[in-house]
Coordinates of C-alpha atoms in Angstrom, one line a residue:
X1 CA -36.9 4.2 -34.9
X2 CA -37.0 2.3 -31.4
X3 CA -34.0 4.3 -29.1
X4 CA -33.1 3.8 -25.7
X5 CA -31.1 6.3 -24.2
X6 CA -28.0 4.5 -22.2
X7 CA -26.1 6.6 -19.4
X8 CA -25.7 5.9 -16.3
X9 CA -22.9 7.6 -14.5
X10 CA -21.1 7.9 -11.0
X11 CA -19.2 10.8 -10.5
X12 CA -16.2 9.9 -8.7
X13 CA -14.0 12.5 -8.4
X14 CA -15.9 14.6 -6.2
X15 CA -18.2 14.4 -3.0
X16 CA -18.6 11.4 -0.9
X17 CA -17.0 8.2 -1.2
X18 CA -19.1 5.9 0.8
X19 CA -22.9 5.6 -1.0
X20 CA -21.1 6.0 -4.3
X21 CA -19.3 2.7 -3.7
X22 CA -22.2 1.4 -2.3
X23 CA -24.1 2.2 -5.5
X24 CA -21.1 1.4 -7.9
X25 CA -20.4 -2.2 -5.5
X26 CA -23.9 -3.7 -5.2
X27 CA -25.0 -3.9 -8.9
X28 CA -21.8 -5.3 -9.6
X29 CA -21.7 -8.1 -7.1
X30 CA -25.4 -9.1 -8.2
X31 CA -23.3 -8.9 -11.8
X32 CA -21.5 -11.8 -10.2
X33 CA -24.6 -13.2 -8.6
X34 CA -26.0 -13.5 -11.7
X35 CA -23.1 -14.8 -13.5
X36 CA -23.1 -17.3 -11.2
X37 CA -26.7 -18.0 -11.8
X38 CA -25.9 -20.1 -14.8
X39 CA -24.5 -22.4 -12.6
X40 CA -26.1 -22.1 -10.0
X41 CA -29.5 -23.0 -12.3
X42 CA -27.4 -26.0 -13.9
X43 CA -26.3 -28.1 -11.0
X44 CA -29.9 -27.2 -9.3
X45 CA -31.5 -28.4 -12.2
X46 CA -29.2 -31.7 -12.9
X47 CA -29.5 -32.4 -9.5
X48 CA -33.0 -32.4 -8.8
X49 CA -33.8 -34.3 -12.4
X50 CA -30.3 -36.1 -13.4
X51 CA -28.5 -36.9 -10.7
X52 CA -25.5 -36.7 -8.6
X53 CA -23.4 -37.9 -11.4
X54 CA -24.3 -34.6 -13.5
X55 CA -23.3 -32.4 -11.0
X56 CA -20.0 -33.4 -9.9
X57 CA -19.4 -33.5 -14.1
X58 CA -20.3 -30.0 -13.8
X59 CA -18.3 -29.5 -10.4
X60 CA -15.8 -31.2 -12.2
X61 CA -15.2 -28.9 -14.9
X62 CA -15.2 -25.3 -13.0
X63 CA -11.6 -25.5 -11.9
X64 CA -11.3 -25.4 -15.9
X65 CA -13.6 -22.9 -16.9
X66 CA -12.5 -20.7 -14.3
X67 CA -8.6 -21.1 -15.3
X68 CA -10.0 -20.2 -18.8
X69 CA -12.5 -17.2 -17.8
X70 CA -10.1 -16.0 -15.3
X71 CA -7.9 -14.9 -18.3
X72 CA -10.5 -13.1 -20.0
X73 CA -11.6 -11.0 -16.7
X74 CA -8.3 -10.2 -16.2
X75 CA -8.0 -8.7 -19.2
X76 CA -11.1 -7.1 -19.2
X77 CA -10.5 -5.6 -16.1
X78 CA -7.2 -3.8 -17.6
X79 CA -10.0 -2.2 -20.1
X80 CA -11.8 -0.9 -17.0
X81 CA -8.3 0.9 -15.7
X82 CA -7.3 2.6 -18.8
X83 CA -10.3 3.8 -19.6
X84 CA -11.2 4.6 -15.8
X85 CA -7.8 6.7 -16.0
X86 CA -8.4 8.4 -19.2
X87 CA -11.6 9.7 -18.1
X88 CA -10.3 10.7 -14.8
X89 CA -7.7 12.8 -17.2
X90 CA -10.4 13.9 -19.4
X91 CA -8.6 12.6 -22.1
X92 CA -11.5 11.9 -24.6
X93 CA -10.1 10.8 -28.0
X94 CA -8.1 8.4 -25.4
X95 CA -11.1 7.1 -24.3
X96 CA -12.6 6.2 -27.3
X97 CA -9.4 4.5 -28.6
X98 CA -9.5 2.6 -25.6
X99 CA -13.1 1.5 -25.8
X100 CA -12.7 0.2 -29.8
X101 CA -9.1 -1.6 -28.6
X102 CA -10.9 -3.2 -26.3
X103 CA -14.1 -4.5 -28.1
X104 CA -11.9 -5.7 -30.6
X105 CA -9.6 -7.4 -28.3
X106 CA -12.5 -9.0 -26.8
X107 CA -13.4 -10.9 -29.8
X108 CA -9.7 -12.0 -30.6
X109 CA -9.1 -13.6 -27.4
X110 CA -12.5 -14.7 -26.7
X111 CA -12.0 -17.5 -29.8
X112 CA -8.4 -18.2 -28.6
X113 CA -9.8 -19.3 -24.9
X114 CA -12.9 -21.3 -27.2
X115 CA -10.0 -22.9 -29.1
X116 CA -7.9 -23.5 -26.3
X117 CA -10.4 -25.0 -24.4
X118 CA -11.5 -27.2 -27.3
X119 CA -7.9 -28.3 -27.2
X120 CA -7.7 -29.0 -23.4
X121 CA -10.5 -30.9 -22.5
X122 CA -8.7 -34.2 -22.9
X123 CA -5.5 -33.6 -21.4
X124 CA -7.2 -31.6 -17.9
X125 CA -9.4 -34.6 -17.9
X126 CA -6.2 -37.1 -17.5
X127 CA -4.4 -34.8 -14.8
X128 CA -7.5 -35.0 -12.8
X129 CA -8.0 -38.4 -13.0
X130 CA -12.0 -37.6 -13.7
X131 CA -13.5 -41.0 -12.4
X132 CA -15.1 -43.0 -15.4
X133 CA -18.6 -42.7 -14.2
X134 CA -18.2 -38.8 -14.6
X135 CA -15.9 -38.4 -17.4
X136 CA -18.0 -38.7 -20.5
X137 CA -21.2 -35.9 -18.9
X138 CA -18.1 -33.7 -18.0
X139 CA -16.3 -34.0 -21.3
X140 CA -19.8 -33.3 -23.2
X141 CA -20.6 -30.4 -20.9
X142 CA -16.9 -28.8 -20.9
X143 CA -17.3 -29.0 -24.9
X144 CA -20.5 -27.3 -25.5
X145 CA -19.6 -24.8 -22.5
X146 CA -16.6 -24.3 -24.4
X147 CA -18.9 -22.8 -28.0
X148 CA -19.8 -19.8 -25.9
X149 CA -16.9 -18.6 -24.0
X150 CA -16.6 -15.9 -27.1
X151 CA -19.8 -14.6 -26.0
X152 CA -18.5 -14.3 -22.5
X153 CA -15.6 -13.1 -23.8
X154 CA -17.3 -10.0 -25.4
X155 CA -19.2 -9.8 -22.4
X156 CA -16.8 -8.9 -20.2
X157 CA -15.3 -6.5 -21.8
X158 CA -18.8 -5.0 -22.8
X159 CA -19.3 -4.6 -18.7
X160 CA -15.9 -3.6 -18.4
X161 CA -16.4 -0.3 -20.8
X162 CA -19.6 0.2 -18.9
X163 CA -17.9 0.1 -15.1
X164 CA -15.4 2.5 -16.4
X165 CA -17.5 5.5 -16.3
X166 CA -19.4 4.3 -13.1
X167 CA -22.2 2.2 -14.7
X168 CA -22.5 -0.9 -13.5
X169 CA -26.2 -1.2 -13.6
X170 CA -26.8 -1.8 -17.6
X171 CA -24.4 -4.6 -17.3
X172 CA -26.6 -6.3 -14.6
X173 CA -29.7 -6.2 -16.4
X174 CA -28.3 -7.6 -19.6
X175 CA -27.4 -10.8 -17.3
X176 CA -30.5 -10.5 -15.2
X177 CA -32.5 -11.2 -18.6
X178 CA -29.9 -14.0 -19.6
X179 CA -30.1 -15.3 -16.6
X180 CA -34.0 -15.6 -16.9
X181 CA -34.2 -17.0 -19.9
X182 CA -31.0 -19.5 -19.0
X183 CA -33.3 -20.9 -16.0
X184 CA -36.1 -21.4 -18.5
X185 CA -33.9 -23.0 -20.9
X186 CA -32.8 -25.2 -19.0
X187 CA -35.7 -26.2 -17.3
X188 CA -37.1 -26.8 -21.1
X189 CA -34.6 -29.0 -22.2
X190 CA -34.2 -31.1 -19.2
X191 CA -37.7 -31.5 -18.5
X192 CA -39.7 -30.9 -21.4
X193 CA -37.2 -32.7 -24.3
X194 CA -34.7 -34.8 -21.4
X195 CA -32.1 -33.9 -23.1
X196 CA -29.7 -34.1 -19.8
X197 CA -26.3 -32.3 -19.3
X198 CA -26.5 -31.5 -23.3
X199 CA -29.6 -29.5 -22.8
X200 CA -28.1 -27.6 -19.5
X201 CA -24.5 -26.6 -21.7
X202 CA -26.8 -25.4 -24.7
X203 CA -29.0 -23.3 -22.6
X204 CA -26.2 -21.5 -21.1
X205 CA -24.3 -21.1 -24.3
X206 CA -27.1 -19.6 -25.7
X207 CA -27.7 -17.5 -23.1
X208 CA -24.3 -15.9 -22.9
X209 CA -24.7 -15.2 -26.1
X210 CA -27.6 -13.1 -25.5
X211 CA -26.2 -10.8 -22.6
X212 CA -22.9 -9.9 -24.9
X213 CA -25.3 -9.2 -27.9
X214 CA -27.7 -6.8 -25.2
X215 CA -24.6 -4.9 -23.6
X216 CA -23.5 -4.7 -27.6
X217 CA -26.7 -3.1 -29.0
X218 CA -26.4 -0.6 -25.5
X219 CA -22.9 0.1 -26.7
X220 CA -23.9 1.2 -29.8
X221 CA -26.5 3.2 -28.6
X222 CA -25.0 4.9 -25.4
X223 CA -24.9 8.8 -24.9
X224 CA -22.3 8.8 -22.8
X225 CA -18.2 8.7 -22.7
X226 CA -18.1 5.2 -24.0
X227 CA -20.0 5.0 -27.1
X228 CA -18.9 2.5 -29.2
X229 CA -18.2 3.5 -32.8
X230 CA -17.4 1.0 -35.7
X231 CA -16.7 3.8 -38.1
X232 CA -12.8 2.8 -37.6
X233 CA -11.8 -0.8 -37.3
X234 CA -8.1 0.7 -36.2
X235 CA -7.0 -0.9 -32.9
X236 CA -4.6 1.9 -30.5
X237 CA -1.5 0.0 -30.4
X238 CA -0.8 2.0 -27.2
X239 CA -4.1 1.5 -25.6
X240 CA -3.6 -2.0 -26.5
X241 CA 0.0 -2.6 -24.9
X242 CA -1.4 -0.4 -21.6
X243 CA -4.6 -2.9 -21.6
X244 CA -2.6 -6.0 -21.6
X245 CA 0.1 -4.5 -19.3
X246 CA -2.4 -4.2 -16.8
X247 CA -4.9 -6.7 -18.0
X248 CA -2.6 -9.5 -18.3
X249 CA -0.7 -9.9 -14.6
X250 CA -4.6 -9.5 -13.4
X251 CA -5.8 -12.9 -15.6
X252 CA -2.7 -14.6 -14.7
X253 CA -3.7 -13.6 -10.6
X254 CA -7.2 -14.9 -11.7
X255 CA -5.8 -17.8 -13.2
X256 CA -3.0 -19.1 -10.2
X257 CA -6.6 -19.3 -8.2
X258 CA -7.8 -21.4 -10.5
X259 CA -4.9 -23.4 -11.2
X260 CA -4.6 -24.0 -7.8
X261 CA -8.2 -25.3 -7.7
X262 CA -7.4 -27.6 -10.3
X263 CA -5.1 -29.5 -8.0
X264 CA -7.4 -29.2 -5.5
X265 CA -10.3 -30.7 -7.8
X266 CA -7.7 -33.8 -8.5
X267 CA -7.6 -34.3 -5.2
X268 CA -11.4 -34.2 -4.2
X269 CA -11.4 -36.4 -6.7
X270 CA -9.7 -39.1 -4.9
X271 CA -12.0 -38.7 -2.7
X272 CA -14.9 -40.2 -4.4
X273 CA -18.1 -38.8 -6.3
X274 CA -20.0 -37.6 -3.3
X275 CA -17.1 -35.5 -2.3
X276 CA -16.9 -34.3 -6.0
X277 CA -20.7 -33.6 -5.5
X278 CA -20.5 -31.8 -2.2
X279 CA -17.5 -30.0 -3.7
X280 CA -19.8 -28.5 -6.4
X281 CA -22.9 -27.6 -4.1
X282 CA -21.3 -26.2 -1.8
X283 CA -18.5 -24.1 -4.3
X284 CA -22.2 -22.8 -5.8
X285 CA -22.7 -21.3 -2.5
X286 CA -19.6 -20.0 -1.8
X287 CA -18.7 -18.1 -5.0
X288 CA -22.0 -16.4 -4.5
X289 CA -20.5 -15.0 -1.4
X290 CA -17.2 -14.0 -3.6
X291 CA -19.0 -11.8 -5.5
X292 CA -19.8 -9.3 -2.9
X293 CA -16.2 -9.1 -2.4
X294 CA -15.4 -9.7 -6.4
X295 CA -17.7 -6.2 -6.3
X296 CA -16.1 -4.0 -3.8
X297 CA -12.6 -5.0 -5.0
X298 CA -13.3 -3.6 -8.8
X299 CA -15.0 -1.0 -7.1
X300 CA -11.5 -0.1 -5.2
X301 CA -10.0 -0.6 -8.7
X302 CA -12.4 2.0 -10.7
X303 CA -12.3 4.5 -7.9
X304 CA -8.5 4.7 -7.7
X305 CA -8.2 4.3 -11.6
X306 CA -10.3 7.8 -12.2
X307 CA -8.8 9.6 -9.1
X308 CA -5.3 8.8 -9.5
X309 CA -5.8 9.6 -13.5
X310 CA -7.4 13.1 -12.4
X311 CA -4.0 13.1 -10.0
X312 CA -5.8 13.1 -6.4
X313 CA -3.9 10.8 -4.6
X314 CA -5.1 11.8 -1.3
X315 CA -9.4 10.3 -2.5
X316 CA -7.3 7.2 -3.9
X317 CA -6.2 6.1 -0.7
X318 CA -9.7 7.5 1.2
X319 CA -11.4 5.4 -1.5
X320 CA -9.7 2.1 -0.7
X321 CA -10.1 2.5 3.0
X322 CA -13.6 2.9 2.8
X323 CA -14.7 0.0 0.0
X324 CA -12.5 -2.1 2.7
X325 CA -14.6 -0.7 5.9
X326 CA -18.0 -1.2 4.0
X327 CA -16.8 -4.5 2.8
X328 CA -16.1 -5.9 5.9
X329 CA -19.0 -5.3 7.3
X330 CA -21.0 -6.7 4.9
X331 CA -19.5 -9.5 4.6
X332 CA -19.3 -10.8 8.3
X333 CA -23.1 -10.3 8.4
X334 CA -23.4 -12.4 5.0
X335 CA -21.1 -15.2 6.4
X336 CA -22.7 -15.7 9.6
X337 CA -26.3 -16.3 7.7
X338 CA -24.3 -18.9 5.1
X339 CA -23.5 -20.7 8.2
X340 CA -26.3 -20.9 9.6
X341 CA -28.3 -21.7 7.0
X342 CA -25.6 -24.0 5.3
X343 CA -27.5 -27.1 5.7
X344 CA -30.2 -26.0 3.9
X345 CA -28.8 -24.7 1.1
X346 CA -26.2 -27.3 0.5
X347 CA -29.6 -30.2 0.6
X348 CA -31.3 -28.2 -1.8
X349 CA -28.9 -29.0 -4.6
X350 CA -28.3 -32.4 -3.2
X351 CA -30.5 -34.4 -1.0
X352 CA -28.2 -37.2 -0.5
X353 CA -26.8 -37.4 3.6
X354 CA -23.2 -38.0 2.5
X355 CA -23.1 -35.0 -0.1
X356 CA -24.9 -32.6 2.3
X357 CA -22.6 -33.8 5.4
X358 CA -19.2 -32.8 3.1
X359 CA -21.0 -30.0 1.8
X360 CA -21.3 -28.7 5.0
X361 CA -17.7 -29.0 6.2
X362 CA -16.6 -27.5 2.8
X363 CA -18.4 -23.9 3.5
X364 CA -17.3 -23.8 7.6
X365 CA -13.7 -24.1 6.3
X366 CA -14.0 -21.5 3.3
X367 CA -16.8 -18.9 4.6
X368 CA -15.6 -18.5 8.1
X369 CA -12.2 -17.1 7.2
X370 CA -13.7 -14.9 3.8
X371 CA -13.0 -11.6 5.5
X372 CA -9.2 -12.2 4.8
X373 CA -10.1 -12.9 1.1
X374 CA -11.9 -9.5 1.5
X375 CA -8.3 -7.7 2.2
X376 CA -6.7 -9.4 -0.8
X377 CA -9.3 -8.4 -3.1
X378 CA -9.4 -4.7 -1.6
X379 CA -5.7 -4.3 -2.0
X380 CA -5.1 -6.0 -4.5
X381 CA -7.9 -3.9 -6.7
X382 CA -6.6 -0.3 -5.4
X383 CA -3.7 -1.4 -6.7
X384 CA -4.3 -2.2 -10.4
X385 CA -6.4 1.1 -10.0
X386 CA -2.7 2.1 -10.0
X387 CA -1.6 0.4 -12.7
X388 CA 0.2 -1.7 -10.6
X389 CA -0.7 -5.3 -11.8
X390 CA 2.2 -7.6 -11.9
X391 CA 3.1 -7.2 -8.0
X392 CA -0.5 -9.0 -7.0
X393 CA 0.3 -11.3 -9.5
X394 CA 3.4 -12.6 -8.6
X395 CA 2.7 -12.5 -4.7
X396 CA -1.0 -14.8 -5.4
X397 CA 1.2 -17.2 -7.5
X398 CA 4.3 -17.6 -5.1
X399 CA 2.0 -17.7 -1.8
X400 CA -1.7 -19.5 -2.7
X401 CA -0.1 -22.2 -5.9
X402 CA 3.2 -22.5 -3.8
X403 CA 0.9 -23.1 -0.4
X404 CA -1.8 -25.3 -2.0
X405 CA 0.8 -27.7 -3.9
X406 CA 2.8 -27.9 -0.9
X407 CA -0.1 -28.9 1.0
X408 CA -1.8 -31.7 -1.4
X409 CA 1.4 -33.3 -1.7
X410 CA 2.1 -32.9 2.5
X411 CA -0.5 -32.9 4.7
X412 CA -3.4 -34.4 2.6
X413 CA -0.8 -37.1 1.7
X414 CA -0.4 -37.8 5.6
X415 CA -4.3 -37.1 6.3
X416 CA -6.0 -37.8 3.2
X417 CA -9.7 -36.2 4.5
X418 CA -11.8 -34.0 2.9
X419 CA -11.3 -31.6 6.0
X420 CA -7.7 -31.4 6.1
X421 CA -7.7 -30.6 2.3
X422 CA -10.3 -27.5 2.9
X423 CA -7.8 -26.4 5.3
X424 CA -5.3 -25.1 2.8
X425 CA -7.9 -22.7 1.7
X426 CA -7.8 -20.1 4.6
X427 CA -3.8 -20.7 5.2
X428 CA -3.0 -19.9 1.9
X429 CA -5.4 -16.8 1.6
X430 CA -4.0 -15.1 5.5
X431 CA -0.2 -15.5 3.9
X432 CA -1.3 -14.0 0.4
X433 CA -3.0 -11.4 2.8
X434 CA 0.1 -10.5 4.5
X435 CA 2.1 -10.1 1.8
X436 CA 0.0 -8.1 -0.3
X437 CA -0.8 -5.7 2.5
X438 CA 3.3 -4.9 2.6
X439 CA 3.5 -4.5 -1.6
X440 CA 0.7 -2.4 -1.1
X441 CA 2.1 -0.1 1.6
X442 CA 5.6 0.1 -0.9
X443 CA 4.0 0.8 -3.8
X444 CA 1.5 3.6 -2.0
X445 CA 4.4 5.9 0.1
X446 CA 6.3 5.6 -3.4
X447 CA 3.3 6.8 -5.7
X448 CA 3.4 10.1 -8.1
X449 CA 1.1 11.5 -9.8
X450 CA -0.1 9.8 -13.3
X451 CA 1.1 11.6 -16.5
X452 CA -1.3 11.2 -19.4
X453 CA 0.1 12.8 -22.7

């Protein structure tokens, strides 16, 4: 019988802090990277053989998706801190309750968000006022997309069992092969059968679908703490309620971002196609850049979720200092090459002058001032390590959807330029910053040890 033997751990309660982040934060952010492959591959591809048309139907629709996927991390990442926390407790039979709960859960809400979406397409596409020339690509793509956000569903919650114990290397080569064989696809069906935007939806549906059934077979088959076992069907009631208590507030957080976007979207959208086409090269770019943060922030969150469930408080707080320290620094080196090099890599999705001209503009106003989005991740990850969720939550909705509303509806009213709109961008992220930085100090001097019965 053909066996691989899955386990691949990071202890984290003992010894140093700093190359085990390192190890635990760089597979995941090239997770991210590779999540954001799909489409990354699918505006390069519609670009260079479609159009510019295609990808600002694509562009159009990630506001969208990323409301709808936002949930679905959140969640998942709610898996990663109870499980994190039993196995800093050493609670076993906890841990496996948790890990069923949360594969079942995955599937549940995974064909809500497909139904959902289904549902919304229409009615997102009226608020946004998708010009008629991109409406019907984005509509087609936004369906299809729509078939396999189970699959991405199951997926993240798959990575999510896997990052609990410290492994987030399986989980990056299950994407790395979709990724691979989403490139091809694509390439296949646009080229070879020109089947357009259909072909490009299809081929990532299809390959999401193959990284949640990989990360299921290593589930299955893993030697470690999070086996998955489909002897019982059962789902923890209490695992469940401590999942979504956590989970929740974090997709809703995940979701105010996007929200937000979508009002931003609506109004790039006034501003014409090529600005809806620069909007989408250059947000390829920039989300790229995310995920090295994306990585060191769920790094803060696993770290503090086994130490503070094994009840050292003291390597909690030395663990979130030093995923921010070795954050910052990489970040600052990766934002000064984006700049320089953002010409290029906005005109290789785009050649057209006006497209790569806003493109530009588009990552000076959101790379240059990333390292505050580095603090809000930081803090706001050591704190759901906590179990602290709704706090984040409720700060990221007040200060970025309260900021970015105000601003669409103020000063792009008064100076209605692509500029002034990417503006709102780094204001809203330095007073989510501030504020998140005092909940955190609160919360922190008020902390007690966790009780696990």
């Amino acid at each position: 019988m053909f066996k691989i033997k899955f386990s691949r751990e990071i202890d984290m309660l003992h010894g140093s802090l700093w190359d085990k982040i390192i190890l635990f934060a760089l597979p995941l952010s090239l997770t991210g990277v590779m999540q954001q492959l799909f489409n990354t591959a699918d505006v390069a591809v519609l670009g260079q053989f479609v159009g510019k048309n295609a990808i600002a139907a694509v562009g159009n629709n990630v506001a969208l998706v990323g409301l709808l996927v936002s949930l679905l991390m959140g969640l998942s990442l709610g898996a990663n801190v109870v499980i994190a926390q039993f196995i800093g407790a050493r609670k076993l039979t906890h841990v496996r309750d948790s890990v069923r709960t949360a594969f079942f859960l995955s599937i549940v809400m995974g064909l809500i968000i497909c139904a959902a979406a289904e549902v919304l397409v229409n009615p997102v596409f009226e608020l946004l006022k998708v010009p008629d020339a991109v409406a019907p690509m984005a509509e087609t793509y936004l369906r299809i997309y729509a078939l396999g956000l189970p699959f991405i569903s199951i997926y993240n919650f798959e990575a999510a069992i896997f990052r609990s114990k410290g492994d987030t290397q399986t989980p990056l080569i299950a994407l790395a092969a979709a990724s691979v064989l989403n490139i091809a696809l694509n390439l296949i069906f646009v080229i070879q059968f020109d089947t357009g935007i259909n072909g490009v939806a299809w081929a990532t549906t299809i390959s999401n679908a193959v990284s949640a059934a990989i990360l299921f077979y290593a589930l299955l088959h893993s030697t470690g703490l999070v086996r998955l076992r489909l002897d019982k069907t059962s789902v923890d009631k209490s695992c469940l309620k401590e999942i979504v208590r956590i989970g929740l507030p974090a997709g809703i957080q995940g979701m105010v971002f996007s929200l937000s976007n979508l009002l931003i979207q609506a109004a790039i959208n006034t501003l014409g196609p090529d600005a809806m086409a620069a909007s989408a090269a250059a947000f390829t770019v920039e989300i790229n850049v995310f995920c090295l943060t994306m990585g060191f922030g769920q790094a803060a969150t696993t770290f503090v979720s086994q130490n503070y469930g094994a009840g050292n408080l003291p390597r909690c707080k030395q663990a979130t200092w030093t995923a921010l320290k070795i954050n910052v620094i990489l970040m600052l080196i990766l934002s000064a090459a984006i700049l320089y090099f953002g010409e290029s890599l906005v005109r290789f999705f785009n050649e057209d002058a006006e497209v790569v001209r806003l493109g530009v503009i588009r990552l000076w106003y959101i790379i240059a001032p990333e390292i505050i989005s580095v603090v809000m991740e930081i803090v706001s990850g050591a704190l759901r390590g906590y179990g602290i969720s709704l706090a984040p939550a409720i700060i990221t909705l007040i200060c970025v959807c309260g900021i970015r509303i105000t601003w669409v509806f103020t000063v792009f009213r008064e100076i209605p330029t692509y500029a002034a709109l990417m503006t709102v961008y780094g204001v809203s992220w330095f007073v989510t910053m501030i504020f998140l930085i005092l909940a955190y100090r609160h919360y922190v001097k008020n902390l007690k040890a966790l009780e696990i019965n």
